[in-house]
GROMACS .gro file of C-alpha atoms in nm:
model
  435
    1UNK     CA    1   0.701   4.270  26.411
    2UNK     CA    2   0.623   4.049  26.722
    3UNK     CA    3   0.360   4.184  26.944
    4UNK     CA    4   0.508   4.383  27.237
    5UNK     CA    5   0.318   4.505  27.543
    6UNK     CA    6   0.441   4.713  27.830
    7UNK     CA    7   0.205   4.678  28.121
    8UNK     CA    8   0.266   5.030  28.248
    9UNK     CA    9   0.160   5.191  27.914
   10UNK     CA   10  -0.114   4.948  27.788
   11UNK     CA   11  -0.454   5.102  27.742
   12UNK     CA   12  -0.757   4.942  27.913
   13UNK     CA   13  -0.877   4.818  27.570
   14UNK     CA   14  -0.544   4.649  27.488
   15UNK     CA   15  -0.535   4.480  27.830
   16UNK     CA   16  -0.888   4.357  27.791
   17UNK     CA   17  -0.830   4.213  27.452
   18UNK     CA   18  -0.510   4.043  27.568
   19UNK     CA   19  -0.687   3.887  27.864
   20UNK     CA   20  -0.985   3.769  27.657
   21UNK     CA   21  -0.763   3.616  27.379
   22UNK     CA   22  -0.978   3.400  27.137
   23UNK     CA   23  -1.289   3.408  27.358
   24UNK     CA   24  -1.412   3.697  27.144
   25UNK     CA   25  -1.400   3.464  26.837
   26UNK     CA   26  -1.579   3.191  27.021
   27UNK     CA   27  -1.866   3.434  27.108
   28UNK     CA   28  -1.905   3.497  26.735
   29UNK     CA   29  -1.929   3.125  26.659
   30UNK     CA   30  -2.221   3.051  26.882
   31UNK     CA   31  -2.492   3.148  26.628
   32UNK     CA   32  -2.313   2.951  26.359
   33UNK     CA   33  -2.309   2.644  26.575
   34UNK     CA   34  -2.664   2.654  26.693
   35UNK     CA   35  -2.826   2.526  26.375
   36UNK     CA   36  -2.575   2.239  26.365
   37UNK     CA   37  -2.683   2.125  26.708
   38UNK     CA   38  -3.053   2.150  26.616
   39UNK     CA   39  -2.997   1.954  26.289
   40UNK     CA   40  -2.825   1.671  26.473
   41UNK     CA   41  -3.093   1.666  26.738
   42UNK     CA   42  -3.364   1.627  26.470
   43UNK     CA   43  -3.196   1.412  26.209
   44UNK     CA   44  -2.938   1.213  26.409
   45UNK     CA   45  -2.697   1.001  26.205
   46UNK     CA   46  -2.810   1.142  25.877
   47UNK     CA   47  -2.702   1.488  25.988
   48UNK     CA   48  -2.366   1.350  26.120
   49UNK     CA   49  -2.282   1.189  25.785
   50UNK     CA   50  -2.371   1.517  25.595
   51UNK     CA   51  -2.169   1.739  25.829
   52UNK     CA   52  -1.877   1.497  25.807
   53UNK     CA   53  -1.886   1.525  25.436
   54UNK     CA   54  -1.918   1.908  25.441
   55UNK     CA   55  -1.664   1.986  25.711
   56UNK     CA   56  -1.409   1.699  25.702
   57UNK     CA   57  -1.459   1.616  25.327
   58UNK     CA   58  -1.496   1.244  25.418
   59UNK     CA   59  -1.782   1.044  25.279
   60UNK     CA   60  -1.917   0.796  25.541
   61UNK     CA   61  -2.230   0.578  25.587
   62UNK     CA   62  -2.405   0.549  25.907
   63UNK     CA   63  -2.273   0.193  25.971
   64UNK     CA   64  -1.914   0.330  25.952
   65UNK     CA   65  -1.955   0.594  26.222
   66UNK     CA   66  -1.832   0.356  26.489
   67UNK     CA   67  -1.470   0.224  26.471
   68UNK     CA   68  -1.466  -0.152  26.456
   69UNK     CA   69  -1.277  -0.394  26.672
   70UNK     CA   70  -1.108  -0.518  26.357
   71UNK     CA   71  -0.970  -0.162  26.291
   72UNK     CA   72  -0.835  -0.145  26.650
   73UNK     CA   73  -0.663  -0.482  26.619
   74UNK     CA   74  -0.509  -0.376  26.285
   75UNK     CA   75  -0.385  -0.058  26.457
   76UNK     CA   76  -0.198  -0.265  26.715
   77UNK     CA   77  -0.028  -0.456  26.425
   78UNK     CA   78   0.058  -0.140  26.225
   79UNK     CA   79   0.190   0.093  26.495
   80UNK     CA   80   0.551   0.157  26.497
   81UNK     CA   81   0.712  -0.010  26.802
   82UNK     CA   82   0.888   0.307  26.920
   83UNK     CA   83   0.556   0.497  26.912
   84UNK     CA   84   0.385   0.228  27.113
   85UNK     CA   85   0.662   0.240  27.368
   86UNK     CA   86   0.622   0.613  27.405
   87UNK     CA   87   0.249   0.566  27.447
   88UNK     CA   88   0.297   0.301  27.713
   89UNK     CA   89   0.548   0.506  27.907
   90UNK     CA   90   0.334   0.815  27.898
   91UNK     CA   91   0.016   0.629  28.006
   92UNK     CA   92   0.216   0.463  28.283
   93UNK     CA   93   0.313   0.803  28.422
   94UNK     CA   94  -0.032   0.947  28.384
   95UNK     CA   95  -0.191   0.641  28.546
   96UNK     CA   96   0.051   0.662  28.841
   97UNK     CA   97  -0.022   1.022  28.902
   98UNK     CA   98  -0.403   0.996  28.862
   99UNK     CA   99  -0.435   0.684  29.081
  100UNK     CA  100  -0.321   0.899  29.371
  101UNK     CA  101  -0.625   1.116  29.321
  102UNK     CA  102  -0.877   0.849  29.387
  103UNK     CA  103  -1.072   0.932  29.707
  104UNK     CA  104  -1.202   0.677  29.953
  105UNK     CA  105  -1.513   0.504  29.817
  106UNK     CA  106  -1.708   0.596  30.129
  107UNK     CA  107  -1.646   0.781  30.447
  108UNK     CA  108  -1.832   0.885  30.763
  109UNK     CA  109  -1.773   1.120  31.055
  110UNK     CA  110  -1.959   1.175  31.376
  111UNK     CA  111  -2.046   1.545  31.371
  112UNK     CA  112  -2.214   1.523  31.710
  113UNK     CA  113  -2.311   1.238  31.940
  114UNK     CA  114  -2.541   1.016  31.741
  115UNK     CA  115  -2.522   1.234  31.430
  116UNK     CA  116  -2.336   1.056  31.150
  117UNK     CA  117  -2.263   1.223  30.814
  118UNK     CA  118  -2.046   1.113  30.521
  119UNK     CA  119  -2.017   1.073  30.149
  120UNK     CA  120  -2.035   0.791  29.897
  121UNK     CA  121  -1.817   0.824  29.585
  122UNK     CA  122  -1.934   0.672  29.260
  123UNK     CA  123  -1.830   0.706  28.893
  124UNK     CA  124  -2.044   0.894  28.643
  125UNK     CA  125  -2.234   0.625  28.445
  126UNK     CA  126  -2.131   0.746  28.095
  127UNK     CA  127  -1.890   1.006  27.966
  128UNK     CA  128  -1.807   1.138  27.617
  129UNK     CA  129  -1.447   1.226  27.549
  130UNK     CA  130  -1.370   1.465  27.264
  131UNK     CA  131  -1.030   1.414  27.106
  132UNK     CA  132  -0.948   1.674  26.843
  133UNK     CA  133  -0.761   1.631  26.519
  134UNK     CA  134  -0.603   1.897  26.309
  135UNK     CA  135  -0.356   1.828  26.027
  136UNK     CA  136  -0.228   1.545  26.249
  137UNK     CA  137  -0.368   1.339  26.534
  138UNK     CA  138  -0.348   1.369  26.914
  139UNK     CA  139  -0.326   1.031  27.087
  140UNK     CA  140  -0.186   1.222  27.387
  141UNK     CA  141  -0.524   1.385  27.437
  142UNK     CA  142  -0.681   1.038  27.424
  143UNK     CA  143  -0.488   0.905  27.707
  144UNK     CA  144  -0.501   1.228  27.907
  145UNK     CA  145  -0.881   1.196  27.914
  146UNK     CA  146  -0.931   0.818  27.909
  147UNK     CA  147  -0.682   0.730  28.183
  148UNK     CA  148  -0.856   0.918  28.462
  149UNK     CA  149  -1.194   0.808  28.337
  150UNK     CA  150  -1.085   0.446  28.345
  151UNK     CA  151  -0.923   0.486  28.691
  152UNK     CA  152  -1.256   0.634  28.815
  153UNK     CA  153  -1.433   0.328  28.703
  154UNK     CA  154  -1.675   0.495  28.448
  155UNK     CA  155  -1.876   0.197  28.303
  156UNK     CA  156  -1.922   0.353  27.952
  157UNK     CA  157  -1.637   0.565  27.807
  158UNK     CA  158  -1.720   0.694  27.461
  159UNK     CA  159  -1.480   0.889  27.235
  160UNK     CA  160  -1.557   1.111  26.938
  161UNK     CA  161  -1.270   1.223  26.718
  162UNK     CA  162  -1.266   1.363  26.362
  163UNK     CA  163  -1.176   1.121  26.075
  164UNK     CA  164  -0.863   1.153  25.871
  165UNK     CA  165  -0.856   1.230  25.501
  166UNK     CA  166  -0.969   0.875  25.409
  167UNK     CA  167  -1.206   0.825  25.701
  168UNK     CA  168  -0.949   0.659  25.916
  169UNK     CA  169  -0.855   0.712  26.283
  170UNK     CA  170  -0.483   0.695  26.310
  171UNK     CA  171  -0.333   0.385  26.467
  172UNK     CA  172  -0.173   0.562  26.761
  173UNK     CA  173  -0.499   0.709  26.869
  174UNK     CA  174  -0.671   0.374  26.839
  175UNK     CA  175  -0.402   0.197  27.035
  176UNK     CA  176  -0.403   0.459  27.309
  177UNK     CA  177  -0.781   0.433  27.339
  178UNK     CA  178  -0.764   0.056  27.366
  179UNK     CA  179  -0.481   0.057  27.621
  180UNK     CA  180  -0.687   0.302  27.832
  181UNK     CA  181  -1.008   0.096  27.822
  182UNK     CA  182  -1.225   0.308  27.593
  183UNK     CA  183  -1.551   0.124  27.527
  184UNK     CA  184  -1.684   0.301  27.215
  185UNK     CA  185  -1.503   0.513  26.953
  186UNK     CA  186  -1.668   0.711  26.672
  187UNK     CA  187  -1.511   0.893  26.378
  188UNK     CA  188  -1.713   1.212  26.420
  189UNK     CA  189  -1.581   1.558  26.502
  190UNK     CA  190  -1.671   1.918  26.556
  191UNK     CA  191  -1.990   2.062  26.697
  192UNK     CA  192  -2.183   1.777  26.535
  193UNK     CA  193  -2.003   1.527  26.759
  194UNK     CA  194  -2.076   1.721  27.070
  195UNK     CA  195  -2.442   1.731  26.973
  196UNK     CA  196  -2.449   1.355  26.906
  197UNK     CA  197  -2.297   1.289  27.254
  198UNK     CA  198  -2.547   1.529  27.418
  199UNK     CA  199  -2.867   1.430  27.239
  200UNK     CA  200  -2.793   1.078  27.126
  201UNK     CA  201  -2.855   0.934  26.777
  202UNK     CA  202  -2.939   0.587  26.642
  203UNK     CA  203  -2.560   0.500  26.646
  204UNK     CA  204  -2.439   0.703  26.943
  205UNK     CA  205  -2.631   0.671  27.266
  206UNK     CA  206  -2.627   1.000  27.475
  207UNK     CA  207  -2.388   1.039  27.756
  208UNK     CA  208  -2.419   1.218  28.090
  209UNK     CA  209  -2.102   1.430  28.064
  210UNK     CA  210  -1.882   1.550  27.785
  211UNK     CA  211  -1.521   1.673  27.830
  212UNK     CA  212  -1.214   1.738  27.616
  213UNK     CA  213  -1.049   2.019  27.425
  214UNK     CA  214  -1.145   2.137  27.078
  215UNK     CA  215  -1.171   2.413  26.827
  216UNK     CA  216  -1.380   2.725  26.880
  217UNK     CA  217  -1.672   2.534  26.722
  218UNK     CA  218  -1.647   2.255  26.980
  219UNK     CA  219  -1.621   2.511  27.269
  220UNK     CA  220  -1.918   2.703  27.135
  221UNK     CA  221  -2.121   2.382  27.106
  222UNK     CA  222  -2.045   2.288  27.466
  223UNK     CA  223  -2.137   2.638  27.580
  224UNK     CA  224  -2.478   2.606  27.407
  225UNK     CA  225  -2.539   2.260  27.549
  226UNK     CA  226  -2.474   2.349  27.909
  227UNK     CA  227  -2.783   2.250  28.100
  228UNK     CA  228  -2.866   1.971  27.849
  229UNK     CA  229  -2.552   1.772  27.944
  230UNK     CA  230  -2.256   1.838  28.184
  231UNK     CA  231  -1.987   1.980  27.961
  232UNK     CA  232  -1.677   1.971  28.182
  233UNK     CA  233  -1.417   2.231  28.197
  234UNK     CA  234  -1.383   2.498  27.917
  235UNK     CA  235  -1.086   2.359  27.712
  236UNK     CA  236  -1.057   2.555  27.392
  237UNK     CA  237  -0.763   2.675  27.184
  238UNK     CA  238  -0.417   2.639  27.340
  239UNK     CA  239  -0.254   2.912  27.549
  240UNK     CA  240   0.063   2.955  27.757
  241UNK     CA  241   0.262   3.199  27.956
  242UNK     CA  242   0.628   3.173  28.020
  243UNK     CA  243   0.720   3.372  28.334
  244UNK     CA  244   1.087   3.455  28.340
  245UNK     CA  245   1.346   3.681  28.505
  246UNK     CA  246   1.702   3.777  28.417
  247UNK     CA  247   1.828   3.433  28.516
  248UNK     CA  248   1.644   3.265  28.224
  249UNK     CA  249   1.820   3.135  27.917
  250UNK     CA  250   1.698   3.325  27.609
  251UNK     CA  251   1.757   3.020  27.392
  252UNK     CA  252   1.523   2.802  27.603
  253UNK     CA  253   1.269   3.078  27.634
  254UNK     CA  254   1.257   3.122  27.250
  255UNK     CA  255   1.212   2.750  27.200
  256UNK     CA  256   0.946   2.717  27.463
  257UNK     CA  257   0.738   3.008  27.333
  258UNK     CA  258   0.675   2.819  27.013
  259UNK     CA  259   0.537   2.503  27.183
  260UNK     CA  260   0.179   2.622  27.224
  261UNK     CA  261   0.200   2.867  26.945
  262UNK     CA  262   0.248   2.603  26.676
  263UNK     CA  263  -0.084   2.433  26.766
  264UNK     CA  264  -0.283   2.683  26.554
  265UNK     CA  265  -0.358   3.039  26.460
  266UNK     CA  266  -0.598   3.078  26.753
  267UNK     CA  267  -0.331   2.977  27.015
  268UNK     CA  268  -0.187   3.228  27.264
  269UNK     CA  269   0.177   3.234  27.379
  270UNK     CA  270   0.323   3.506  27.595
  271UNK     CA  271   0.657   3.573  27.756
  272UNK     CA  272   0.600   3.780  28.073
  273UNK     CA  273   0.912   3.926  28.231
  274UNK     CA  274   1.060   4.221  28.413
  275UNK     CA  275   1.387   4.193  28.223
  276UNK     CA  276   1.422   4.399  27.908
  277UNK     CA  277   1.762   4.246  27.803
  278UNK     CA  278   1.592   3.911  27.810
  279UNK     CA  279   1.327   4.039  27.580
  280UNK     CA  280   1.582   4.175  27.335
  281UNK     CA  281   1.760   3.845  27.332
  282UNK     CA  282   1.451   3.646  27.273
  283UNK     CA  283   1.326   3.878  26.998
  284UNK     CA  284   1.663   3.829  26.820
  285UNK     CA  285   1.620   3.453  26.835
  286UNK     CA  286   1.255   3.401  26.753
  287UNK     CA  287   1.262   3.478  26.378
  288UNK     CA  288   1.509   3.208  26.306
  289UNK     CA  289   1.333   2.961  26.541
  290UNK     CA  290   1.006   3.021  26.353
  291UNK     CA  291   1.167   2.995  26.014
  292UNK     CA  292   1.316   2.652  26.105
  293UNK     CA  293   0.962   2.503  26.144
  294UNK     CA  294   0.758   2.345  25.858
  295UNK     CA  295   0.575   2.609  25.657
  296UNK     CA  296   0.228   2.538  25.800
  297UNK     CA  297   0.352   2.554  26.160
  298UNK     CA  298   0.541   2.882  26.066
  299UNK     CA  299   0.216   3.019  25.951
  300UNK     CA  300   0.052   2.941  26.286
  301UNK     CA  301   0.335   3.101  26.480
  302UNK     CA  302   0.342   3.411  26.265
  303UNK     CA  303  -0.028   3.455  26.313
  304UNK     CA  304  -0.001   3.416  26.688
  305UNK     CA  305   0.302   3.659  26.726
  306UNK     CA  306   0.271   3.903  26.441
  307UNK     CA  307  -0.079   3.938  26.284
  308UNK     CA  308  -0.345   4.168  26.421
  309UNK     CA  309  -0.570   3.879  26.516
  310UNK     CA  310  -0.289   3.704  26.705
  311UNK     CA  311  -0.286   3.696  27.085
  312UNK     CA  312   0.075   3.606  27.153
  313UNK     CA  313   0.381   3.818  27.214
  314UNK     CA  314   0.603   3.972  27.478
  315UNK     CA  315   0.478   4.145  27.790
  316UNK     CA  316   0.717   4.367  27.998
  317UNK     CA  317   0.640   4.432  28.358
  318UNK     CA  318   0.811   4.698  28.578
  319UNK     CA  319   0.866   4.439  28.853
  320UNK     CA  320   0.823   4.067  28.912
  321UNK     CA  321   0.534   4.149  29.143
  322UNK     CA  322   0.359   4.323  28.856
  323UNK     CA  323   0.443   4.034  28.626
  324UNK     CA  324   0.292   3.781  28.881
  325UNK     CA  325  -0.021   3.999  28.912
  326UNK     CA  326  -0.067   3.993  28.534
  327UNK     CA  327  -0.018   3.611  28.524
  328UNK     CA  328  -0.283   3.564  28.797
  329UNK     CA  329  -0.521   3.792  28.613
  330UNK     CA  330  -0.464   3.611  28.281
  331UNK     CA  331  -0.504   3.262  28.443
  332UNK     CA  332  -0.325   3.074  28.165
  333UNK     CA  333  -0.388   2.715  28.066
  334UNK     CA  334  -0.012   2.636  28.085
  335UNK     CA  335   0.233   2.837  28.294
  336UNK     CA  336   0.607   2.782  28.272
  337UNK     CA  337   0.824   2.938  28.546
  338UNK     CA  338   1.191   3.009  28.465
  339UNK     CA  339   1.306   3.238  28.743
  340UNK     CA  340   1.596   3.228  28.986
  341UNK     CA  341   1.404   3.089  29.280
  342UNK     CA  342   1.080   2.933  29.137
  343UNK     CA  343   0.968   2.756  29.460
  344UNK     CA  344   0.986   3.080  29.645
  345UNK     CA  345   0.760   3.243  29.388
  346UNK     CA  346   0.516   2.943  29.371
  347UNK     CA  347   0.292   3.055  29.660
  348UNK     CA  348   0.222   3.383  29.472
  349UNK     CA  349   0.099   3.208  29.164
  350UNK     CA  350  -0.275   3.149  29.210
  351UNK     CA  351  -0.439   3.096  28.878
  352UNK     CA  352  -0.316   2.852  28.619
  353UNK     CA  353  -0.422   2.521  28.474
  354UNK     CA  354  -0.082   2.383  28.539
  355UNK     CA  355   0.252   2.519  28.652
  356UNK     CA  356   0.575   2.374  28.514
  357UNK     CA  357   0.885   2.475  28.711
  358UNK     CA  358   1.242   2.517  28.597
  359UNK     CA  359   1.437   2.503  28.273
  360UNK     CA  360   1.406   2.129  28.244
  361UNK     CA  361   1.024   2.122  28.246
  362UNK     CA  362   0.916   2.267  27.914
  363UNK     CA  363   0.548   2.272  27.817
  364UNK     CA  364   0.589   1.968  27.587
  365UNK     CA  365   0.677   1.741  27.887
  366UNK     CA  366   0.357   1.842  28.057
  367UNK     CA  367   0.161   1.788  27.734
  368UNK     CA  368   0.283   1.434  27.702
  369UNK     CA  369   0.445   1.243  27.984
  370UNK     CA  370   0.519   1.411  28.317
  371UNK     CA  371   0.207   1.253  28.450
  372UNK     CA  372  -0.006   1.563  28.528
  373UNK     CA  373  -0.305   1.612  28.312
  374UNK     CA  374  -0.263   1.834  28.003
  375UNK     CA  375  -0.635   1.892  27.942
  376UNK     CA  376  -0.675   2.216  28.120
  377UNK     CA  377  -0.914   2.514  28.150
  378UNK     CA  378  -0.855   2.793  27.895
  379UNK     CA  379  -0.982   3.144  27.836
  380UNK     CA  380  -0.923   3.259  28.184
  381UNK     CA  381  -1.129   2.978  28.344
  382UNK     CA  382  -0.832   2.868  28.552
  383UNK     CA  383  -0.974   3.126  28.790
  384UNK     CA  384  -1.251   2.882  28.878
  385UNK     CA  385  -1.182   2.545  28.706
  386UNK     CA  386  -0.919   2.284  28.790
  387UNK     CA  387  -0.708   2.065  28.568
  388UNK     CA  388  -0.870   1.743  28.445
  389UNK     CA  389  -0.846   1.466  28.705
  390UNK     CA  390  -1.015   1.150  28.830
  391UNK     CA  391  -1.251   1.380  29.016
  392UNK     CA  392  -1.405   1.492  28.689
  393UNK     CA  393  -1.537   1.143  28.640
  394UNK     CA  394  -1.672   1.088  28.993
  395UNK     CA  395  -1.974   1.225  29.184
  396UNK     CA  396  -2.034   1.253  29.548
  397UNK     CA  397  -2.349   1.150  29.731
  398UNK     CA  398  -2.411   1.277  30.087
  399UNK     CA  399  -2.508   1.016  30.344
  400UNK     CA  400  -2.652   1.078  30.692
  401UNK     CA  401  -2.765   0.858  30.978
  402UNK     CA  402  -2.920   0.965  31.313
  403UNK     CA  403  -2.925   0.735  31.612
  404UNK     CA  404  -3.210   0.776  31.863
  405UNK     CA  405  -2.977   0.997  32.063
  406UNK     CA  406  -2.882   1.206  31.758
  407UNK     CA  407  -3.248   1.256  31.657
  408UNK     CA  408  -3.347   1.365  32.003
  409UNK     CA  409  -3.070   1.626  31.990
  410UNK     CA  410  -3.177   1.767  31.652
  411UNK     CA  411  -3.559   1.731  31.639
  412UNK     CA  412  -3.627   2.055  31.820
  413UNK     CA  413  -3.372   2.251  31.621
  414UNK     CA  414  -3.523   2.105  31.301
  415UNK     CA  415  -3.873   2.213  31.414
  416UNK     CA  416  -3.758   2.561  31.491
  417UNK     CA  417  -3.601   2.611  31.145
  418UNK     CA  418  -3.915   2.468  30.984
  419UNK     CA  419  -4.141   2.707  31.164
  420UNK     CA  420  -3.907   3.005  31.084
  421UNK     CA  421  -3.901   2.924  30.711
  422UNK     CA  422  -4.272   2.853  30.692
  423UNK     CA  423  -4.268   2.475  30.614
  424UNK     CA  424  -4.537   2.313  30.837
  425UNK     CA  425  -4.493   1.968  30.685
  426UNK     CA  426  -4.124   1.986  30.781
  427UNK     CA  427  -4.221   2.067  31.134
  428UNK     CA  428  -4.493   1.800  31.158
  429UNK     CA  429  -4.239   1.538  31.056
  430UNK     CA  430  -4.048   1.594  31.382
  431UNK     CA  431  -4.337   1.681  31.614
  432UNK     CA  432  -4.444   1.395  31.831
  433UNK     CA  433  -4.227   1.147  31.645
  434UNK     CA  434  -4.158   0.854  31.878
  435UNK     CA  435  -3.813   0.864  32.037
   0.00000   0.00000   0.00000
């Protein structure tokens, strides 16, 4: 039985659980992750090698943690031409979109006569990108992260990604990293990789910011390291909502519901609609759609849609306004809108990592090649966080300049504020200063 929820009859407990999705599981992982971080901090590379053997079942030596230039060159030779062309086209679209996000390097405005204020924009000096790996590889995540970092001009771009069964990093991921200008790449994954990037080891120098999606362990690690290193947006297990009305095609809805669900058992995928006949049609189609997938992807989808721990399913709203209110409360990572007049509804959609409009823009196009970034806030954090962009790899520094005229206009106001707040040194600095 696929999970079915009717908003008008849901209990407060059911609604809370649906809104929290896998965040409850991440809370439980924090204490399991804490000793991993402490061990990496104390023992560095030695701990990384041991955790890689334990969790990834790959035997490495410390000198093999970093991917060599020779491996990257070999990847260029081995990669299938059609895959390379797909990577190049996707990177081109992502680069074109993100290049438009670059702000002016420096700007000033005269806020009053002789009072000049502005900002200077500079890249973060070093960033760590986490690129996950499950049963396959995700070169798409590589270019979604590395492209905006490169456009921003980050001088040191470091990537950590789990090794494959034989300790390899797949050729597509290596080629994508190279095409995007990654400077260092390490075959280390999980919470231990996040710890290495945050604390530094003999092989991996620490970075100033870490970003990128990952498992619950990775998300828990970033949560614990907040304050030690900037950890970027909360990007955990995948989640999506398809918002649809009676005009939607059930066949397309059924297909699209499986896009994020097949990522893993901790994914969330919901259809939210005010149309019961659409629900009935989709429910009739989903079993065959799931059965047509490879067995291990089937298992993921069945967990998401059918098992007690799953956080996917169908949500029926009494009206489209109620459906939109639920979507805004949920704040999904990915939101697909298949309604009769999507652009009319767009102003009402406030909280989502991305919004994909119309029947020809399924989640997978956003994940790969539309150009918008697919590394997005999860767990409801789209209420406060934005999609990954060039801005994530930049910082702003305020600049001010007072002319003699501007100082004369502000010195007395400054003195009054200093006296009011009890800072005599502040006041003395503008008392009797030559004008």
